[in-house]
Backbone as numpy.savetxt, mean C-alpha at the origin, in Angstrom:
# Nx Ny Nz CAx CAy CAz Cx Cy Cz
6.33 3.52 12.14 7.24 4.21 11.52 7.87 5.33 12.34
9.05 5.39 12.72 10.21 6.25 13.39 9.82 7.37 12.42
9.43 8.85 13.17 9.91 10.08 12.25 11.58 10.26 11.93
12.05 10.02 12.90 13.77 10.10 12.79 14.25 8.66 13.40
15.67 8.70 13.04 16.37 7.69 13.36 16.86 6.76 12.17
17.04 5.39 12.38 17.53 4.58 11.52 16.59 3.59 11.06
16.14 4.14 9.79 14.96 3.21 9.20 15.11 2.04 8.86
16.41 1.74 8.69 16.88 0.02 8.48 16.91 -0.73 9.84
16.89 -0.18 10.87 17.09 -0.81 11.87 15.62 -1.02 12.39
14.67 -0.14 12.26 13.35 -0.54 12.32 12.96 -1.17 11.59
13.33 -1.65 10.11 12.74 -2.46 9.21 13.34 -3.60 9.78
14.39 -3.97 10.43 14.71 -5.49 11.03 14.04 -5.67 11.75
13.44 -4.74 12.81 12.24 -5.08 13.98 11.39 -5.49 13.10
10.80 -5.11 12.13 9.52 -5.16 11.43 9.64 -6.63 10.79
10.90 -6.96 10.25 10.83 -8.34 9.65 11.18 -9.35 10.72
11.54 -9.20 12.06 11.28 -10.23 12.97 10.24 -10.54 13.53
9.46 -9.32 13.85 7.89 -9.46 14.14 6.69 -10.32 13.18
7.40 -10.01 12.01 6.58 -10.92 10.83 6.68 -11.88 10.83
8.31 -12.38 10.89 8.69 -13.72 10.85 8.13 -14.54 11.96
7.78 -14.03 13.15 7.40 -14.74 14.14 5.88 -14.87 14.76
4.93 -13.99 13.61 3.58 -14.40 13.91 3.06 -14.83 12.90
1.67 -15.22 12.85 0.92 -15.73 11.60 -0.08 -14.68 11.42
-0.15 -13.96 11.38 -1.43 -12.90 11.24 -0.50 -11.66 10.66
-1.31 -10.90 9.83 -0.63 -9.48 9.55 -0.13 -8.45 10.44
0.67 -7.75 10.47 1.37 -6.82 11.15 1.00 -5.21 10.59
0.62 -4.63 10.88 0.12 -2.87 10.59 1.39 -2.00 11.30
2.19 -1.35 10.37 2.95 -0.28 10.81 2.69 1.18 10.26
2.36 1.82 11.16 1.71 3.36 11.03 2.75 4.29 11.17
2.93 5.22 9.89 3.84 6.53 10.16 2.78 7.64 10.33
2.59 8.28 11.73 1.74 9.47 11.92 2.38 10.69 11.27
1.77 11.44 10.89 2.44 12.89 10.29 1.41 13.82 9.79
1.17 14.94 11.08 0.26 15.95 10.66 -1.26 15.31 11.48
-2.15 15.98 10.93 -3.30 15.83 11.35 -3.78 14.39 10.87
-4.40 13.26 11.84 -5.18 12.26 11.40 -6.41 12.09 11.15
-6.55 12.17 9.70 -7.83 12.21 9.24 -7.89 11.21 7.99
-9.13 10.70 7.75 -9.42 9.43 7.05 -10.71 9.42 5.98
-10.85 11.09 5.61 -11.75 10.97 4.90 -11.66 10.93 3.40
-10.46 10.89 3.13 -9.86 10.35 1.46 -9.02 9.54 1.71
-9.01 8.28 1.43 -7.94 7.34 1.55 -7.49 6.77 -0.02
-5.75 6.74 0.05 -5.43 6.30 -1.05 -4.73 4.95 -0.68
-5.24 4.14 -1.77 -4.79 2.65 -1.67 -4.14 2.27 -2.98
-2.46 2.53 -2.93 -1.73 2.28 -4.08 -1.55 0.67 -4.09
-1.55 0.10 -5.00 -0.80 -1.24 -5.28 -0.43 -1.89 -6.21
0.20 -2.80 -6.44 1.03 -3.35 -7.64 0.23 -4.89 -8.19
-0.35 -5.15 -6.93 -0.80 -6.68 -7.73 -2.16 -6.93 -7.11
-3.13 -7.33 -7.70 -4.32 -7.61 -7.12 -4.47 -8.34 -5.87
-3.58 -9.28 -5.85 -3.85 -10.18 -4.26 -3.59 -9.22 -3.13
-2.89 -8.22 -3.36 -2.73 -7.01 -2.28 -4.06 -6.76 -1.68
-5.00 -6.43 -2.59 -6.39 -6.16 -2.14 -6.81 -6.79 -1.40
-6.99 -8.22 -1.44 -7.75 -9.26 -0.62 -6.83 -8.88 0.80
-5.41 -8.79 1.00 -4.86 -8.54 2.36 -5.21 -7.16 2.82
-5.56 -6.42 2.22 -5.93 -4.99 2.66 -7.45 -4.64 2.68
-8.49 -5.94 2.23 -9.74 -5.73 2.56 -10.29 -5.46 4.21
-9.53 -6.26 5.17 -10.29 -6.12 6.40 -10.03 -4.68 6.79
-8.92 -4.29 6.86 -8.49 -2.64 7.28 -9.45 -1.85 6.33
-9.67 -2.11 5.20 -10.66 -1.01 4.44 -12.12 -1.02 4.81
-12.57 -2.58 5.20 -13.60 -2.50 5.42 -13.94 -2.03 6.89
-13.19 -1.97 7.95 -13.22 -1.29 8.94 -12.96 0.20 8.82
-12.32 0.70 7.85 -12.26 2.18 7.81 -13.47 2.56 7.23
-14.27 1.95 6.40 -15.23 2.02 5.66 -16.43 2.20 6.60
-16.40 1.33 7.50 -17.75 1.16 8.55 -17.41 2.34 9.23
-16.35 2.85 10.23 -15.97 3.75 10.99 -16.37 5.35 10.57
-15.60 5.52 9.31 -15.35 6.94 9.05 -16.03 7.35 7.62
-16.86 6.41 6.77 -17.46 6.41 5.71 -16.68 7.32 4.57
-15.24 6.94 4.13 -14.66 7.71 3.77 -14.58 7.33 2.10
-13.98 8.37 1.19 -13.78 8.21 -0.24 -12.34 7.67 -0.36
-12.50 6.14 -0.92 -11.43 5.51 -1.12 -10.85 5.38 -2.72
-9.75 5.92 -2.80 -9.39 5.83 -4.24 -8.11 4.73 -4.61
-8.68 3.87 -5.30 -7.40 2.36 -5.58 -6.64 2.85 -7.02
-5.21 2.67 -6.61 -4.45 3.25 -7.78 -3.70 1.91 -7.83
-3.93 1.44 -9.06 -3.10 0.13 -9.72 -1.97 0.36 -10.38
-0.68 0.33 -9.91 0.36 0.95 -10.69 1.00 -0.57 -11.39
0.55 -0.12 -12.70 1.34 -1.20 -13.90 2.72 -1.07 -13.97
3.45 -1.77 -14.91 4.62 -1.55 -15.19 5.04 -0.49 -16.47
5.86 0.42 -16.29 5.75 1.80 -17.06 5.69 1.28 -18.52
5.87 -0.05 -19.38 6.02 -0.33 -20.69 4.45 -1.21 -20.86
3.48 -1.15 -20.05 2.36 -2.04 -20.36 1.58 -1.48 -21.22
0.94 -2.33 -22.21 0.12 -1.69 -23.30 -1.41 -1.30 -22.79
-1.89 -0.93 -23.84 -3.44 -0.45 -23.57 -4.57 -1.23 -23.34
-3.95 -2.60 -23.79 -4.69 -3.88 -23.88 -4.45 -4.23 -22.10
-3.79 -4.44 -21.46 -3.06 -4.29 -20.51 -3.48 -3.60 -19.27
-3.88 -2.39 -19.91 -4.21 -1.23 -18.86 -6.00 -1.50 -18.83
-6.43 -1.86 -19.66 -7.99 -2.11 -20.15 -8.17 -3.61 -19.26
-7.46 -4.29 -19.26 -7.56 -5.60 -18.66 -7.84 -5.39 -16.79
-6.36 -4.55 -16.48 -6.61 -4.44 -15.16 -7.64 -3.53 -14.62
-7.95 -2.53 -15.44 -9.13 -1.85 -15.29 -10.19 -2.71 -14.98
-10.74 -3.47 -15.90 -11.81 -4.13 -15.69 -11.85 -5.14 -14.19
-10.67 -5.58 -14.34 -10.60 -6.61 -13.18 -10.58 -5.79 -11.87
-10.11 -4.48 -11.80 -10.46 -3.73 -10.57 -11.90 -3.49 -10.34
-12.68 -3.36 -11.08 -13.79 -2.57 -11.43 -15.00 -3.90 -10.81
-14.48 -5.22 -11.38 -14.89 -6.33 -10.73 -14.74 -6.61 -9.07
-13.50 -6.69 -9.03 -13.26 -6.74 -7.35 -14.19 -5.59 -6.65
-14.19 -4.33 -7.05 -14.96 -3.25 -6.23 -16.50 -3.59 -6.37
-16.86 -4.39 -7.36 -18.21 -4.46 -7.31 -18.70 -5.49 -6.56
-17.74 -6.67 -6.36 -17.88 -7.36 -5.21 -17.60 -7.16 -3.65
-16.42 -6.20 -3.71 -16.09 -5.86 -2.34 -16.32 -4.53 -2.23
-16.50 -3.95 -1.07 -16.45 -2.28 -0.91 -17.54 -1.48 -1.60
-18.78 -2.70 -2.04 -19.59 -2.04 -3.02 -20.47 -0.76 -2.42
-20.56 -0.84 -1.18 -21.57 0.10 -0.52 -20.51 1.36 0.10
-19.49 1.42 -0.45 -18.53 2.29 0.10 -18.12 3.45 -1.35
-17.92 4.69 -0.97 -17.64 5.61 -2.21 -16.28 5.37 -2.51
-16.25 4.67 -3.96 -14.82 4.27 -4.41 -14.46 5.02 -5.96
-13.35 5.30 -6.11 -13.15 5.47 -7.55 -11.43 4.70 -7.65
-11.35 4.65 -9.04 -10.32 3.69 -9.36 -8.98 4.04 -10.58
-8.06 3.89 -10.38 -7.39 4.60 -11.31 -6.40 3.56 -12.06
-5.96 3.17 -13.10 -4.68 2.16 -13.33 -3.96 2.94 -14.08
-2.67 2.98 -13.76 -1.27 3.64 -14.67 -0.51 2.61 -14.60
0.06 2.81 -16.20 1.37 2.46 -16.31 2.29 3.27 -15.77
3.13 3.31 -14.79 3.86 4.40 -14.44 5.23 4.25 -14.47
5.83 5.42 -14.93 6.99 5.52 -15.24 7.74 5.19 -13.69
7.49 6.29 -12.60 7.90 6.18 -11.59 7.04 6.01 -10.48
6.60 4.84 -9.92 5.50 4.57 -8.89 5.73 5.48 -8.14
6.94 5.77 -7.38 6.97 6.65 -5.98 6.21 8.05 -6.37
6.74 8.53 -7.67 6.33 9.83 -8.12 4.88 9.74 -8.05
4.39 8.61 -8.72 2.69 8.60 -9.18 2.10 8.74 -7.91
2.51 7.65 -6.71 2.00 7.94 -5.43 2.05 8.99 -4.96
3.10 9.77 -4.64 3.25 11.09 -3.93 2.34 11.88 -4.93
2.09 12.30 -6.05 1.26 13.13 -6.88 -0.25 12.83 -6.56
-0.43 11.67 -6.37 -1.90 11.28 -5.78 -2.50 11.57 -4.84
-1.43 11.09 -4.00 -1.59 11.45 -2.45 -1.86 12.73 -1.88
-1.53 13.88 -2.90 -1.49 14.97 -2.71 -2.90 15.28 -2.42
-4.05 14.57 -2.70 -5.65 15.07 -2.97 -6.18 13.86 -1.77
-5.27 13.05 -0.85 -5.78 12.30 -0.09 -5.33 12.59 1.46
-6.13 12.01 2.69 -5.51 12.12 3.85 -4.67 11.12 4.20
-4.84 10.03 3.80 -3.78 9.23 4.40 -3.52 8.09 3.31
-2.27 6.90 3.44 -2.18 6.07 2.08 -1.89 4.87 3.13
-2.86 3.81 2.76 -2.83 2.78 2.66 -2.19 1.58 2.12
-1.06 0.75 1.94 -0.66 0.09 1.51 -0.11 -1.23 2.14
0.27 -2.20 1.17 1.18 -3.17 1.74 2.27 -3.30 1.74
3.33 -4.09 2.48 4.87 -4.14 2.22 5.34 -5.07 1.46
6.29 -4.75 0.67 6.85 -5.77 -0.19 7.10 -6.82 0.18
7.34 -8.30 -0.44 7.82 -9.07 0.28 9.45 -9.37 -0.13
10.20 -8.21 0.01 11.51 -8.38 -0.29 12.32 -8.45 0.91
13.39 -9.28 0.87 14.16 -9.09 2.44 15.74 -9.26 2.21
16.37 -8.73 2.89 17.72 -8.91 2.76 18.38 -8.46 1.40
19.22 -8.81 0.97 19.93 -8.22 -0.39 18.85 -8.02 -1.27
17.79 -8.49 -1.98 16.63 -8.24 -2.81 16.19 -6.77 -2.21
15.96 -6.57 -0.94 15.62 -5.29 -0.53 16.25 -4.06 -0.63
17.87 -4.60 -0.52 18.88 -3.64 -0.32 19.16 -3.17 -1.95
18.88 -4.19 -2.96 19.05 -3.63 -4.26 18.17 -3.15 -5.03
16.71 -3.81 -4.45 15.46 -3.29 -5.51 14.78 -2.02 -4.55
15.10 -2.18 -3.25 14.44 -1.09 -2.30 13.06 -1.96 -2.04
12.19 -0.50 -1.53 11.09 -1.19 -0.63 10.09 0.13 -1.05
9.21 -0.02 -1.95 8.05 0.94 -2.22 7.16 1.54 -1.15
6.92 0.74 -0.16 6.30 1.33 0.96 7.08 2.23 1.72
8.53 1.68 1.78 9.63 2.64 2.75 9.80 3.40 2.07
9.90 3.59 0.76 10.10 4.96 0.07 9.08 5.86 0.19
7.74 5.41 0.47 6.28 6.20 0.39 6.64 6.81 1.77
6.57 5.95 2.79 6.55 6.44 4.30 7.84 7.49 4.37
9.03 7.21 3.51 10.08 8.33 3.78 9.46 9.70 3.33
8.97 9.59 2.13 8.57 10.72 1.11 7.53 11.86 1.40
6.49 10.94 2.08 5.15 11.27 2.12 5.19 12.46 3.21
4.39 13.53 3.71 4.12 14.35 4.72 2.80 14.00 5.17
2.26 12.86 5.00 0.87 12.77 5.68 0.98 11.22 6.33
0.09 10.86 7.05 -0.19 9.41 7.59 -0.04 8.05 6.62
0.79 7.25 6.72 1.00 6.20 5.98 0.63 4.70 6.64
-0.09 3.99 6.45 -0.40 2.84 7.03 0.01 1.52 6.12
0.99 0.77 6.63 1.52 -0.21 5.58 1.08 -1.70 6.33
0.41 -2.27 5.88 0.35 -3.68 6.20 1.43 -4.95 5.75
2.05 -5.61 7.00 3.07 -6.47 6.43 2.65 -7.68 6.64
2.37 -8.70 5.47 1.77 -10.09 5.45 2.52 -10.89 6.36
2.15 -12.06 6.79 2.89 -12.55 7.76 3.66 -13.77 7.09
4.65 -14.21 7.95 5.42 -15.22 7.15 6.93 -14.87 7.41
7.84 -16.06 6.88 9.20 -15.83 7.47 9.83 -15.12 6.11
10.94 -14.15 6.54 11.71 -13.58 5.43 12.21 -14.85 4.60
12.35 -14.67 3.26 13.10 -15.49 2.35 14.45 -15.67 2.76
15.23 -14.94 3.20 16.82 -15.10 3.36 16.88 -15.97 5.19
15.73 -16.10 5.23 15.93 -16.63 6.72 15.91 -18.15 7.13
16.02 -19.09 5.96 15.44 -20.33 5.74 16.64 -21.25 6.28
């Protein structure tokens, strides 16, 4: 990600690259000292964890970090939904990254960006997936990963899953 310049122009480049390949694309925004001892992994949907798993396994093998998983639910999620998501995340962690030091949080967040920013204060790097929104959807609803990249003053690694943009059919 560029430190300065036009973020929309950079996003168009990423969209073109992602549309033309069959593998995930990783975009990194460097800021400050690059350390990987404390990793924050915010996510909205459980399937994102499987997409991020190869990167997290590689990081766990090379740096032996502490990884915090932050599942961000809709702000009006019930206590039962929070508990069910917590159980699901515990199950995923028991199957994956079981030999890595992890912790997990499930938050019914009023502002997902603010929650990530507050939690990221205690981490060296943020690793997350990019939204699957393109064109007008992205313009109206935004991209959480792009907002995180613009707002945080620490390294952010964003995984863009492969595939064609929805509006390029």
